[in-house]
Tab-separated table of C-alpha atoms in Angstrom:
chain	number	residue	atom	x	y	z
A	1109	UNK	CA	82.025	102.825	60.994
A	1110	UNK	CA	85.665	102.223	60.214
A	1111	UNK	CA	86.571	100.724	57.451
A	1112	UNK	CA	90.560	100.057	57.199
A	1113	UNK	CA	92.554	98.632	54.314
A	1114	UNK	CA	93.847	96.501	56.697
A	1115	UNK	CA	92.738	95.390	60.322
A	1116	UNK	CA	94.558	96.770	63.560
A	1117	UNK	CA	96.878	94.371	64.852
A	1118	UNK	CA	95.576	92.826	68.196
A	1119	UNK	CA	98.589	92.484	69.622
A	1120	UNK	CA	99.480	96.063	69.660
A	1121	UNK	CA	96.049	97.114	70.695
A	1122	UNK	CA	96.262	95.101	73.771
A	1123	UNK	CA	99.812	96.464	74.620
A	1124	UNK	CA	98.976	100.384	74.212
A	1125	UNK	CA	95.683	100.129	75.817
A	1126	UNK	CA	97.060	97.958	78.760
A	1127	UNK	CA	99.951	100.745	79.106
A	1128	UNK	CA	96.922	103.059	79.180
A	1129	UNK	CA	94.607	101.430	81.270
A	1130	UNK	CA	97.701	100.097	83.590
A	1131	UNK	CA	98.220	104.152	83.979
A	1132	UNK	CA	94.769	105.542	84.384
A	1133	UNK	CA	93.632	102.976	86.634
A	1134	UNK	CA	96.458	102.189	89.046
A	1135	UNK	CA	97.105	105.970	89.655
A	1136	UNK	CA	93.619	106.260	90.277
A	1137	UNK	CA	93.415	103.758	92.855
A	1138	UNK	CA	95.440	104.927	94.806
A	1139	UNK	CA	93.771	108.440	95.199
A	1140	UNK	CA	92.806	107.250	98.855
A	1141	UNK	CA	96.236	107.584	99.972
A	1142	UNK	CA	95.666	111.419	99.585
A	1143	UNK	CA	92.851	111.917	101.726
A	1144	UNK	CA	94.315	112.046	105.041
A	1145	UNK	CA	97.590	114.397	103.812
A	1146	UNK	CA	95.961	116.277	101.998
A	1147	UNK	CA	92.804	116.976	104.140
A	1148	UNK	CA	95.511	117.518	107.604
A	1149	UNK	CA	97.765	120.137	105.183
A	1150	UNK	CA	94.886	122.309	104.580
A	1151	UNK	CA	92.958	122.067	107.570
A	1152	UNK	CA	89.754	119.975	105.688
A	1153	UNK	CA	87.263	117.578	106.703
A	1154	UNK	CA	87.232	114.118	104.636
A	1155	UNK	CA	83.726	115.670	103.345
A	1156	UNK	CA	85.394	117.818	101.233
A	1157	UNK	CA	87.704	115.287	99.671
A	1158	UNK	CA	85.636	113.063	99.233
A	1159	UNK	CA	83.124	115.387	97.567
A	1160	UNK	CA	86.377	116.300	94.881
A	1161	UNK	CA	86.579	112.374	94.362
A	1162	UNK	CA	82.550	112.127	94.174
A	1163	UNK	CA	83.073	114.833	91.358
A	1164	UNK	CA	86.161	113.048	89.812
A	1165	UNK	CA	83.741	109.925	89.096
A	1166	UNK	CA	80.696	111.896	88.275
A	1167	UNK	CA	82.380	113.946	85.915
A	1168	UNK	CA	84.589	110.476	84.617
A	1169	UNK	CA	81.114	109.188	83.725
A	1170	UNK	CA	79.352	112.262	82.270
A	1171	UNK	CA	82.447	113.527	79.857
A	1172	UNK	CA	82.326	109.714	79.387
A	1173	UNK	CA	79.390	109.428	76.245
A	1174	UNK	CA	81.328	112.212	74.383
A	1175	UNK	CA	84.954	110.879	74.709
A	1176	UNK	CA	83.328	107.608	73.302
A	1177	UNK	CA	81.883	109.431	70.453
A	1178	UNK	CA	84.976	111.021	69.762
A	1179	UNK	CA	86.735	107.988	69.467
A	1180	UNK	CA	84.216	106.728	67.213
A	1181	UNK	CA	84.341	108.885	64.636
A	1182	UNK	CA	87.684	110.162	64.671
A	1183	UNK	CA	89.880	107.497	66.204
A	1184	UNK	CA	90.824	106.847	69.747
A	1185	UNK	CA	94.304	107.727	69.715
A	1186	UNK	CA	92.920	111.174	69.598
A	1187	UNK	CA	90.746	111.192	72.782
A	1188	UNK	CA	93.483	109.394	74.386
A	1189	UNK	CA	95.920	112.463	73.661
A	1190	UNK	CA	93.414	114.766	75.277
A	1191	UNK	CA	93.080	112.353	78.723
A	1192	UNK	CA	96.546	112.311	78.997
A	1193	UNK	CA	97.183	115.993	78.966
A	1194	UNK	CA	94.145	116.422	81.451
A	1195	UNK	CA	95.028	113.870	83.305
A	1196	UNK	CA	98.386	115.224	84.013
A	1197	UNK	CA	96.659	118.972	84.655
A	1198	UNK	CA	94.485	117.317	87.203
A	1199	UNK	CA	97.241	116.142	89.231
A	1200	UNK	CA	98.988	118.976	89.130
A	1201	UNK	CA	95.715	121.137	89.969
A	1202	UNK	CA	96.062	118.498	93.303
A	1203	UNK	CA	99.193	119.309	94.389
A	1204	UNK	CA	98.881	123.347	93.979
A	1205	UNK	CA	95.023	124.398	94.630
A	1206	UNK	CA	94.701	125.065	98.357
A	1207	UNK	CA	90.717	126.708	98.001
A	1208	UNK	CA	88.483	123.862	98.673
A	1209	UNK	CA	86.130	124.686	95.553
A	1210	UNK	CA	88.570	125.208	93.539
A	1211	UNK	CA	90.291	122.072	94.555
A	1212	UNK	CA	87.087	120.621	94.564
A	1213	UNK	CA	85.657	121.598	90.670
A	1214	UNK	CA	89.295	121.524	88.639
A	1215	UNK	CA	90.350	118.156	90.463
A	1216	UNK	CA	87.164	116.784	89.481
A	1217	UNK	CA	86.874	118.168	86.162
A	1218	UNK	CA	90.214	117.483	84.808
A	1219	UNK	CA	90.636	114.006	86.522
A	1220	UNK	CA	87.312	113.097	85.625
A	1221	UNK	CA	87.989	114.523	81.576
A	1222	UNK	CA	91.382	112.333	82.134
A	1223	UNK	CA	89.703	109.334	83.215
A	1224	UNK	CA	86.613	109.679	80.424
A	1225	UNK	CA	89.351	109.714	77.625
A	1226	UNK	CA	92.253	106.715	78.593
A	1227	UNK	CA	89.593	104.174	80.739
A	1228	UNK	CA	87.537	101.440	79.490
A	1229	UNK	CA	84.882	103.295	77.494
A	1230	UNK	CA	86.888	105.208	75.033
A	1231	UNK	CA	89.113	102.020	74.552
A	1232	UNK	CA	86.456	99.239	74.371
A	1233	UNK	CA	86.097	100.886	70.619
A	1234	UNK	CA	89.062	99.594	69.087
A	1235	UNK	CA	89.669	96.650	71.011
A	1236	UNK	CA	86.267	95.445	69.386
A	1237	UNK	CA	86.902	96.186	66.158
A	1238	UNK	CA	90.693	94.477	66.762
A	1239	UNK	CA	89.670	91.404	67.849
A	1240	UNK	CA	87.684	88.793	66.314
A	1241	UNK	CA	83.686	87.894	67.675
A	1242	UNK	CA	85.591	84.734	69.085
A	1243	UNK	CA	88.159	86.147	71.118
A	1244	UNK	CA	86.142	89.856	71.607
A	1245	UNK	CA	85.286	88.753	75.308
A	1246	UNK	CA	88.650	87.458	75.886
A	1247	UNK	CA	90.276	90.952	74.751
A	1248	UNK	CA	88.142	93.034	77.039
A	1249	UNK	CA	89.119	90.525	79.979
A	1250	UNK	CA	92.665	91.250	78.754
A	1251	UNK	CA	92.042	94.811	78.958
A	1252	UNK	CA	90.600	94.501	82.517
A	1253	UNK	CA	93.422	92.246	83.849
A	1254	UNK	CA	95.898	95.156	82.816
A	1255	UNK	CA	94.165	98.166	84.390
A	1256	UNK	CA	94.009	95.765	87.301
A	1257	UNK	CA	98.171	95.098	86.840
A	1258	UNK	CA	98.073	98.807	87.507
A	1259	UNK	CA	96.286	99.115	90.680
A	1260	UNK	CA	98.217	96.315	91.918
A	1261	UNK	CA	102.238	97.614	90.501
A	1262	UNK	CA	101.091	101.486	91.848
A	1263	UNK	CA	99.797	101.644	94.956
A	1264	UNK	CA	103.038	100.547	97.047
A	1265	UNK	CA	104.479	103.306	94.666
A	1266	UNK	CA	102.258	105.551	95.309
A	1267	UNK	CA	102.491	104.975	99.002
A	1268	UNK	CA	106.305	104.665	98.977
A	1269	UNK	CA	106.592	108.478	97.206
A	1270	UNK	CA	104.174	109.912	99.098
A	1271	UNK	CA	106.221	108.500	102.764
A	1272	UNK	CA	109.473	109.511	100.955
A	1273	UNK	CA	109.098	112.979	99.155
A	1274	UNK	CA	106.157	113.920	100.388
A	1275	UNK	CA	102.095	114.205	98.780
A	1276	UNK	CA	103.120	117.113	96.533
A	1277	UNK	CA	105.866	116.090	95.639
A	1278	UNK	CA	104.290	112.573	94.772
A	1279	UNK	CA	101.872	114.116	92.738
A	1280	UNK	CA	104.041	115.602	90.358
A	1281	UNK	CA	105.727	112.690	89.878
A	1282	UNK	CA	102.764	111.089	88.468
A	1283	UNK	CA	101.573	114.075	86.421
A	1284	UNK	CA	105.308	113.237	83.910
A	1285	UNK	CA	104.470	109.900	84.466
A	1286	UNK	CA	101.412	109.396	83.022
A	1287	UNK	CA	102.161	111.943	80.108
A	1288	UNK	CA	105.243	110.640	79.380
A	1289	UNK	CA	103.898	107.084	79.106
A	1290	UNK	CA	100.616	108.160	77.635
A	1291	UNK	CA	101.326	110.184	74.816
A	1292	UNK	CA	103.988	107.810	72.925
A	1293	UNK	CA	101.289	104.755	73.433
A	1294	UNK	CA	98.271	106.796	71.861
A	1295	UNK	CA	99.859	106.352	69.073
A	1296	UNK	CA	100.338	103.347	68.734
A	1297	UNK	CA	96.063	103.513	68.220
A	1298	UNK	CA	96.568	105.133	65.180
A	1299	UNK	CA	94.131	103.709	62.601
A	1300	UNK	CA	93.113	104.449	58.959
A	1301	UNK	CA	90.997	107.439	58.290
A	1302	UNK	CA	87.534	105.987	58.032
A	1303	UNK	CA	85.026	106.300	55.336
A	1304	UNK	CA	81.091	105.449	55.274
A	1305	UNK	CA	80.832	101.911	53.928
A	1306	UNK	CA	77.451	101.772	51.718
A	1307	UNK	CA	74.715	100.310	53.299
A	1308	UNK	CA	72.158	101.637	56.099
A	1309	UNK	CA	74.220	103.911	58.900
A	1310	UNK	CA	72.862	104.164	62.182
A	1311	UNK	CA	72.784	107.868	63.544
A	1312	UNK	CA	74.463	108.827	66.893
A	1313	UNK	CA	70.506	109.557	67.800
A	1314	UNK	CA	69.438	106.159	66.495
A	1315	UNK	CA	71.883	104.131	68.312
A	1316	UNK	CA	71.268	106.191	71.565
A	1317	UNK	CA	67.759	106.011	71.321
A	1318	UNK	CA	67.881	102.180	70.371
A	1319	UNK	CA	70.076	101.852	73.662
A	1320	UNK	CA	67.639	103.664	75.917
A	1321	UNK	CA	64.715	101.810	74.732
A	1322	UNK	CA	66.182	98.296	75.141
A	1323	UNK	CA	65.468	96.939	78.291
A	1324	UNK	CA	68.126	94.605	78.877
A	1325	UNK	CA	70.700	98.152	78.275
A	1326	UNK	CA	68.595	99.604	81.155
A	1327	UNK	CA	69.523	96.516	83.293
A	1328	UNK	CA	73.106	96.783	82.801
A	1329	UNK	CA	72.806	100.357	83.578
A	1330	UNK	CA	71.509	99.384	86.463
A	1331	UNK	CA	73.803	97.212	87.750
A	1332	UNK	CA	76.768	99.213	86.788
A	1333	UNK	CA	75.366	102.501	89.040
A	1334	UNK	CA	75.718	99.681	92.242
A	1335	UNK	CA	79.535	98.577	90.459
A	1336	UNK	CA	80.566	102.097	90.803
A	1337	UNK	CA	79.042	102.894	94.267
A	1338	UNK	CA	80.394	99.466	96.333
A	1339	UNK	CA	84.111	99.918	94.299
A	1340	UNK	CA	84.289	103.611	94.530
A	1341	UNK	CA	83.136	103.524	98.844
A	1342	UNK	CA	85.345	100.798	98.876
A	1343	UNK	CA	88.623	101.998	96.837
A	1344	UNK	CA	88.749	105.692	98.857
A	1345	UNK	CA	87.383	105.186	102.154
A	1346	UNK	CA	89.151	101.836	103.105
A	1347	UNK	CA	92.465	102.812	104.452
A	1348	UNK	CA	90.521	106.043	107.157
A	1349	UNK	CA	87.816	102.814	108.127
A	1350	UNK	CA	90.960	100.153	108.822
A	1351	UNK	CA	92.578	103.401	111.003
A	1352	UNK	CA	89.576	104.494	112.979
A	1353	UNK	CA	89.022	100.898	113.779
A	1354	UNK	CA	92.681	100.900	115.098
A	1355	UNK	CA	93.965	98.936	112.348
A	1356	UNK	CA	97.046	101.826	112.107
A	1357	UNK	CA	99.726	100.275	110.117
A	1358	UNK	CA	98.732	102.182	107.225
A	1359	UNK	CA	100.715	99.788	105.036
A	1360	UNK	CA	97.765	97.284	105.774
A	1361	UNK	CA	95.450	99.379	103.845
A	1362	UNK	CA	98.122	99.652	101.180
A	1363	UNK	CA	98.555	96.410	101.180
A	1364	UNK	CA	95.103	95.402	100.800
A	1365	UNK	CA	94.687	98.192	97.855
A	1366	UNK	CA	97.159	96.578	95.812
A	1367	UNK	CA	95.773	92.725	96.489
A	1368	UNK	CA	92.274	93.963	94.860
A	1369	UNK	CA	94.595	94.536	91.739
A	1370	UNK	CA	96.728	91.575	91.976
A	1371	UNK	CA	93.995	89.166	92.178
A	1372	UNK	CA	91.673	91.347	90.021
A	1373	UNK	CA	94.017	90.447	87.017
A	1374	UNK	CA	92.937	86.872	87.348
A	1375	UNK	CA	89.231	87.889	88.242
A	1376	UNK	CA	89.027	90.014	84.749
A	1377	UNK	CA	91.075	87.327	82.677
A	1378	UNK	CA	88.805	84.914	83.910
A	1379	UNK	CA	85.127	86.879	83.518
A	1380	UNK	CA	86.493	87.459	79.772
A	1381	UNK	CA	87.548	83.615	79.153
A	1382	UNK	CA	84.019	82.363	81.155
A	1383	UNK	CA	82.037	84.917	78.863
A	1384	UNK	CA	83.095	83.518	75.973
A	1385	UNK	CA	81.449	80.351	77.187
A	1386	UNK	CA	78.529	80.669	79.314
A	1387	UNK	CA	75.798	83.570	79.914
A	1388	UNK	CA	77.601	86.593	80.721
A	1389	UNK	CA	73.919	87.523	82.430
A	1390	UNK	CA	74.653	85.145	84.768
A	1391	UNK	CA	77.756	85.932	85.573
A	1392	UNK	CA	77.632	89.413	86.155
A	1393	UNK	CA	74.459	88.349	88.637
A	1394	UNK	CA	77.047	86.284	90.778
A	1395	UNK	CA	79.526	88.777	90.628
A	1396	UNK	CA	77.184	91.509	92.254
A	1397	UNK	CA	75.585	88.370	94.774
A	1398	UNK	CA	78.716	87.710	95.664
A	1399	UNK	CA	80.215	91.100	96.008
A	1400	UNK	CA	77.336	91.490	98.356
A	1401	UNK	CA	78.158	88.315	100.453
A	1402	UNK	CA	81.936	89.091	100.819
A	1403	UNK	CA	81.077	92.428	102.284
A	1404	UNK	CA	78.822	91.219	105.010
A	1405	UNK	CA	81.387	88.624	106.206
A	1406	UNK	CA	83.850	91.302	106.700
A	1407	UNK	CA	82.042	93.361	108.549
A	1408	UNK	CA	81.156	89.966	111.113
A	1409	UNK	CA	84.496	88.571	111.333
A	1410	UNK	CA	86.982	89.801	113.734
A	1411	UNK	CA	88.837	93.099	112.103
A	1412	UNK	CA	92.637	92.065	111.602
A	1413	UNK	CA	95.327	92.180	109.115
A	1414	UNK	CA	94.718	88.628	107.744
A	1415	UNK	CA	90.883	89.000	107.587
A	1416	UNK	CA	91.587	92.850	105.354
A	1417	UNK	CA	93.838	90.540	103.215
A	1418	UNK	CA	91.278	87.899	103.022
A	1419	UNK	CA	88.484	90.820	102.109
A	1420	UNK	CA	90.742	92.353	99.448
A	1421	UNK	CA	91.785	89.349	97.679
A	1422	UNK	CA	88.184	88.228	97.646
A	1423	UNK	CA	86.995	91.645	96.753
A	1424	UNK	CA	89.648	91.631	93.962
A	1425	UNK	CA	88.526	88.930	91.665
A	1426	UNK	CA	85.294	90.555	91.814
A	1427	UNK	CA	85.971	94.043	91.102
A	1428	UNK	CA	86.639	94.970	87.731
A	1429	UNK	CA	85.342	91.772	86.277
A	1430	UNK	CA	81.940	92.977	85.382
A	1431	UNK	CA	83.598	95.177	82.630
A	1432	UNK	CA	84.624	92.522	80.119
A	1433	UNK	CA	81.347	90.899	80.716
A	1434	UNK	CA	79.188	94.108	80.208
A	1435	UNK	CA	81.448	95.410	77.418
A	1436	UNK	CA	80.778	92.209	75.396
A	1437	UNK	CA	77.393	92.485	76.355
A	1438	UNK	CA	76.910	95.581	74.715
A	1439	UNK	CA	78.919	94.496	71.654
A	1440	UNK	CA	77.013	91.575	70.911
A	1441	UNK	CA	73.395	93.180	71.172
A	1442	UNK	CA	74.048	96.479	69.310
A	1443	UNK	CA	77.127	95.994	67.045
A	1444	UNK	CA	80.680	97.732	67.173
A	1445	UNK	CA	79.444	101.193	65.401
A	1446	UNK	CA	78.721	103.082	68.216
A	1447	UNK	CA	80.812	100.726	70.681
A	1448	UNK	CA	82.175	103.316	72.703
A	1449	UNK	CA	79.975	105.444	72.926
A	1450	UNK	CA	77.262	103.189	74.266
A	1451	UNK	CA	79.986	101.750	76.924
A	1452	UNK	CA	80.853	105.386	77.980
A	1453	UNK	CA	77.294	106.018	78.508
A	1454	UNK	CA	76.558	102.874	80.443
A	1455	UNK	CA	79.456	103.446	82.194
A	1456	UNK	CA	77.981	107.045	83.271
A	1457	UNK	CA	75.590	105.379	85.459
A	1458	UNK	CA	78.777	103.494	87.056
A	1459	UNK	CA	79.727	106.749	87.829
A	1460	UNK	CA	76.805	108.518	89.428
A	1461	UNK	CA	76.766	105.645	91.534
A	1462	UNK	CA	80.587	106.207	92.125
A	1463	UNK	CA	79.714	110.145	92.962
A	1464	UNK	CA	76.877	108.832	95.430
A	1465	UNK	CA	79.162	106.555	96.878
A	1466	UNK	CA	82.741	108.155	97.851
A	1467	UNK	CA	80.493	111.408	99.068
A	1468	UNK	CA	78.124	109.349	100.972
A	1469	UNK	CA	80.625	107.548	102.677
A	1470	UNK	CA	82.544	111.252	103.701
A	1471	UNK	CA	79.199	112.917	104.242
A	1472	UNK	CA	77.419	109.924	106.750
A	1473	UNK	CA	80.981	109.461	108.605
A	1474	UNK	CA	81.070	113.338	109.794
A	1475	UNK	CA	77.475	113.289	111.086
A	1476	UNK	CA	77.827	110.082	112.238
A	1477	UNK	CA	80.956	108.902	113.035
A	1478	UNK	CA	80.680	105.823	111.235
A	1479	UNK	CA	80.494	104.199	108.294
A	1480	UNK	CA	78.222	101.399	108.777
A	1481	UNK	CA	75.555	102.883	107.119
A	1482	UNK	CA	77.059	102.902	103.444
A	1483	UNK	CA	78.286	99.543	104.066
A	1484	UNK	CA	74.665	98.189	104.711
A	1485	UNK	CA	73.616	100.129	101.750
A	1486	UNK	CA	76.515	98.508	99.858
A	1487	UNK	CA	75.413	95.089	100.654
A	1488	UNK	CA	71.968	95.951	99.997
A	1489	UNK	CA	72.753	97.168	96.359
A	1490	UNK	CA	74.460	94.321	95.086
A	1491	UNK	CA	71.157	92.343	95.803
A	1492	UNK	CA	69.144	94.536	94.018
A	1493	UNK	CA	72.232	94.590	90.929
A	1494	UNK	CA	72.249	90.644	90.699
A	1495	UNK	CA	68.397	90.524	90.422
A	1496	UNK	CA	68.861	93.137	87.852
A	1497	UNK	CA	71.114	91.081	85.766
A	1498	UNK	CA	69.240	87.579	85.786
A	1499	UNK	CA	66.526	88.253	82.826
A	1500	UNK	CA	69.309	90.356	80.106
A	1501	UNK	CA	68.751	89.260	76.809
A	1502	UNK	CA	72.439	88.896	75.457
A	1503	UNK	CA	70.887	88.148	71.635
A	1504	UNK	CA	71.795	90.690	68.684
A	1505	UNK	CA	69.016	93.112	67.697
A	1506	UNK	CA	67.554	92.288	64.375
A	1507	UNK	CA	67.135	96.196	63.158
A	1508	UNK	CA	64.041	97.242	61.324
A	1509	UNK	CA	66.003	97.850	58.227
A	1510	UNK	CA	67.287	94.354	58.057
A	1511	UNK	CA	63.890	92.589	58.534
A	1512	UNK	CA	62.459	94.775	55.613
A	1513	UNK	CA	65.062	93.595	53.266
């Protein structure tokens, strides 16, 4: 583990990573914006868009357990240097690649290598080890509330360059953007070479198998697959639902993609300050109950402006607060060690549900026409997810090593 002369200063760990997160997630939330331009421009169905952002996720989630390894062992500012620059290729790959597999395979390679190396898992690392046990909930929420200040500042940005210079154009702008602003905050994560402490050390093997034998890790695995597929349906396919249902002011959708990030800022700040204090089992099972409940009463009220507000806001304070309470979830039962890499890999199952999601939603909507289908499978989910949640033991695991001695 690492072992520093001195501890990382808090403070500056929250500002990078919120620069980083505030990138990586708003620019990333917006990707929805694309799939009408883009798909019209070269003559594509929203199948094959979708299928590039179904990638995007899936490969987010699988380059996910490595980046968090990385960062591990060799520090995460690091990993974050590698995101940025793929990150910024991915974008660029967007704006140039007209072949639909090609588009397809290096959109969702790079973006999803991008993604793997500046999101939550190959932070959570050394925001654990920065902050105290006391405040170590309250940091991720911190953490959450800024990648949430990003969706919220860049989607009207997003929307605004894509109306005034055009997609392309709109995508190159973010490509400087996020490497510009990247880059100078990685290192800001610098932190002391580490050394190996003496004591027992827990293999990369041990603490995956450990993980994948625990039940209560399964769980959460669980309910993160249904996180990613209801957020990642939602995020991309929202603004071509609100337009075939004649809702087409496209600055509603916009609108209502940037109110999921304002009022997911309080909705993470306040699932990290709750966690500190009660169950974060039962939290995260009324987060996914509820998630499920606010979806159903959109689809039965009257479609309108105000009632897409009233959806987003309420979908907002719901949507990225699972991650401070899962993060601290995983730091309390198996330690900081291997913290990154144990939240990239329970975040891979966020992602195959993400992949399942944004292509099922693209795939059911050209042979059906609809998209009621995903949505019932959405609500239907989130059940199953806050079930799945109720009986997680949130204790530390008392190794074998420690009861011999």
């Amino acid at each position: 583990m690492f072992t520093a002369h001195r501890a990382p200063n808090l403070k500056t760990v929250l500002l990078a990573t919120g620069v980083i997160l505030t990138l990586a997630m708003g620019v990333r939330h917006g990707f929805g914006l694309w799939m009408q331009p883009i798909s019209q421009a070269n003559g594509w169905s929203r199948e094959t868009y979708s299928l590039a952002m179904a990638l995007q996720n899936l490969m987010w989630g699988a380059f996910g357990p490595l980046a968090g390894m990385v960062a591990d062992r060799f520090g995460t500012m690091r990993i974050v240097l590698v995101g940025a620059f793929a990150y910024m290729g991915g974008l660029l790959w967007m704006a140039l690649v007209t072949q639909p597999a090609l588009f397809v395979i290096g959109s969702g390679i790079l973006i999803g290598l991008g993604l793997a190396c500046t999101a939550f898992g190959a932070v959570s690392g050394i925001i654990g080890r920065a902050a105290p046990p006391e405040r170590r909930s309250w940091a991720f929420g911190i953490s959450g509330a800024a990648s949430s200040f990003g969706q919220f500042m860049l989607m009207p940005v997003e929307q605004m360059l894509i109306s005034s210079v055009g997609w392309q154009t709109a995508l190159y702008l973010l490509a400087a953007l996020v490497v510009f602003l990247m880059v100078p905050m990685s290192f800001r994560l610098r932190e002391p070479a580490h050394v190996k402490a003496a004591g027992h050390h827990q293999s990369i093997g041990g603490a995956l198998g450990e993980a994948l034998r625990n039940r209560s890790f399964l769980l959460l695995v669980t309910g993160y697959f249904v996180c990613g597929f209801q957020l990642i349906f939602i995020g991309v396919h929202l603004p071509a639902y609100l337009k075939d249902k004649g809702v087409l002011d496209p600055q509603v959708a916009v609108t209502a993609l940037a109110l999921i990030g304002l009022f997911n800022i309080f909705g993470s700040y306040m699932a990290g300050q709750l966690g500190g204090k009660l169950p974060k089992r039962y939290l995260l099972s009324f987060i996914y109950f509820a998630r499920s409940a606010v979806i159903a009463l959109f689809l039965l009220a009257p479609l309108s402006p105000l009632t897409v507000y009233l959806f987003a806001a309420a979908m907002g304070v719901l949507w990225l607060s699972t991650v401070p309470l899962t993060n601290g979830i995983i730091a309390g039962v198996f330690g900081l060690s291997h913290m990154s890499m144990l939240a990239g890999l329970v975040f891979f199952s966020h992602q195959i549900g993400s992949f399942i999601g944004v292509w099922l939603g693209g795939y059911l909507f050209d042979l059906q026409g609809s998209y009621d289908v995903v949505w019932a499978i959405a609500i239907g989910l989130g059940v199953i997810a806050g079930l799945a949640n109720l009986p997680v033991d949130e204790r530390p695991l008392v190794r074998a090593q420690l009861k011999a001695a």
